Amino acid sequence: MTPRHVALLRGVNNIGMAKRVAMADLRILFEELGFRDVRTVRNSGNVVFSVPGKSRGSLRTRIEKGLAAKLAVTSQVTVLSGDEVVAAVQENPLAGLARDPSRLLVE
């Protein structure tokens, strides 16, 4: 099975920020970078994708360079494995208080 990852693009599509990116353009960029099963999350600048056997550092660098070259956007990118995202949700210390998982923030 090909590992799933999440790319979090800092400052993209935040209110009042100049870094506006259409999610369709972001999906196309990720597909052109060779990623598979690409999905964007609403208008957040977050992308879920599959890629076989690459290190997070090389993924981050590829994405950052692709953003700059193809979309003229500079952004710090954080790449998390699917397992890391699952762990963050499961280990949420506020799970007993926070009832709306769509509002979960991970730093």
Short mmCIF file of C-alpha atoms in Angstrom, two decimals:
data_model
loop_
_atom_site.label_atom_id
_atom_site.label_comp_id
_atom_site.label_asym_id
_atom_site.label_seq_id
_atom_site.Cartn_x
_atom_site.Cartn_y
_atom_site.Cartn_z
CA MET A 1 0.00 0.00 0.00
CA THR A 2 1.31 3.44 -0.92
CA PRO A 3 1.78 5.67 2.15
CA ARG A 4 -0.59 8.63 2.58
CA HIS A 5 0.71 12.04 3.59
CA VAL A 6 -0.68 15.46 4.43
CA ALA A 7 0.96 18.69 3.26
CA LEU A 8 0.14 21.78 5.33
CA LEU A 9 0.94 24.99 3.44
CA ARG A 10 1.59 27.84 5.85
CA GLY A 11 -0.19 31.09 5.09
CA VAL A 12 -1.97 29.88 1.96
CA ASN A 13 -5.56 31.11 1.63
CA ASN A 14 -5.61 32.72 5.08
CA ILE A 15 -7.97 35.64 5.47
CA GLY A 16 -6.25 38.88 4.54
CA MET A 17 -3.20 37.14 3.08
CA ALA A 18 -1.95 37.64 -0.46
CA LYS A 19 -1.15 33.94 -0.91
CA ARG A 20 -4.33 32.87 -2.69
CA VAL A 21 -4.27 29.53 -4.49
CA ALA A 22 -7.18 27.80 -6.22
CA MET A 23 -7.54 24.27 -4.90
CA ALA A 24 -7.88 22.95 -8.46
CA ASP A 25 -4.48 24.48 -9.31
CA LEU A 26 -2.99 23.00 -6.16
CA ARG A 27 -4.30 19.52 -7.06
CA ILE A 28 -2.87 19.82 -10.56
CA LEU A 29 0.52 20.89 -9.18
CA PHE A 30 0.67 17.91 -6.82
CA GLU A 31 -0.27 15.54 -9.64
CA GLU A 32 2.42 17.09 -11.87
CA LEU A 33 4.92 16.50 -9.03
CA GLY A 34 4.09 12.79 -9.31
CA PHE A 35 1.81 12.42 -6.29
CA ARG A 36 -1.25 10.20 -6.50
CA ASP A 37 -4.75 10.21 -4.97
CA VAL A 38 -4.48 13.98 -4.48
CA ARG A 39 -7.25 15.62 -2.46
CA THR A 40 -7.45 19.16 -1.14
CA VAL A 41 -9.24 20.04 2.08
CA ARG A 42 -11.82 22.76 1.43
CA ASN A 43 -10.05 26.04 0.69
CA SER A 44 -7.44 25.48 3.41
CA GLY A 45 -4.23 24.96 1.45
CA ASN A 46 -3.98 21.48 2.99
CA VAL A 47 -3.44 18.53 0.66
CA VAL A 48 -3.74 14.78 1.22
CA PHE A 49 -1.78 12.59 -1.20
CA SER A 50 -0.01 9.27 -1.75
CA VAL A 51 3.60 8.78 -2.73
CA PRO A 52 5.80 5.69 -2.49
CA GLY A 53 9.03 5.68 -0.49
CA LYS A 54 10.12 9.31 -0.24
CA SER A 55 11.56 11.11 2.77
CA ARG A 56 9.56 13.95 4.25
CA GLY A 57 12.39 16.39 3.66
CA SER A 58 12.53 15.64 -0.05
CA LEU A 59 8.72 15.87 -0.30
CA ARG A 60 8.70 19.25 1.45
CA THR A 61 11.44 20.59 -0.82
CA ARG A 62 9.69 19.34 -3.98
CA ILE A 63 6.40 20.91 -2.94
CA GLU A 64 7.97 24.25 -1.95
CA LYS A 65 9.90 24.45 -5.23
CA GLY A 66 6.81 23.48 -7.25
CA LEU A 67 4.69 26.13 -5.53
CA ALA A 68 7.25 28.81 -6.34
CA ALA A 69 7.87 27.71 -9.93
CA LYS A 70 4.32 26.89 -11.06
CA LEU A 71 2.09 29.06 -8.86
CA ALA A 72 4.44 31.91 -7.88
CA VAL A 73 3.73 31.26 -4.20
CA THR A 74 6.28 30.90 -1.42
CA SER A 75 5.12 28.93 1.58
CA GLN A 76 6.68 26.90 4.35
CA VAL A 77 5.36 23.36 3.95
CA THR A 78 4.96 20.79 6.71
CA VAL A 79 4.55 17.17 5.60
CA LEU A 80 3.01 14.66 7.99
CA SER A 81 2.46 10.96 7.48
CA GLY A 82 -1.06 9.63 7.69
CA ASP A 83 -0.04 7.78 10.88
CA GLU A 84 1.10 11.04 12.48
CA VAL A 85 -2.24 12.69 11.74
CA VAL A 86 -4.13 9.73 13.20
CA ALA A 87 -1.94 9.83 16.33
CA ALA A 88 -2.53 13.57 16.79
CA VAL A 89 -6.29 13.05 16.66
CA GLN A 90 -6.22 10.03 18.98
CA GLU A 91 -3.94 11.75 21.50
CA ASN A 92 -5.99 14.95 21.63
CA PRO A 93 -5.99 15.97 25.32
CA LEU A 94 -9.22 17.94 24.81
CA ALA A 95 -11.17 15.12 23.16
CA GLY A 96 -13.52 14.89 26.15
CA LEU A 97 -14.37 18.59 25.92
CA ALA A 98 -14.21 19.37 22.21
CA ARG A 99 -17.17 17.78 20.48
CA ASP A 100 -16.70 19.03 16.90
CA PRO A 101 -13.81 17.17 15.21
CA SER A 102 -14.03 19.45 12.17
CA ARG A 103 -12.54 22.19 14.36
CA LEU A 104 -9.51 20.19 15.53
CA LEU A 105 -6.28 22.15 15.19
CA VAL A 106 -2.86 20.51 15.39
CA GLU A 107 0.36 22.46 15.88
#
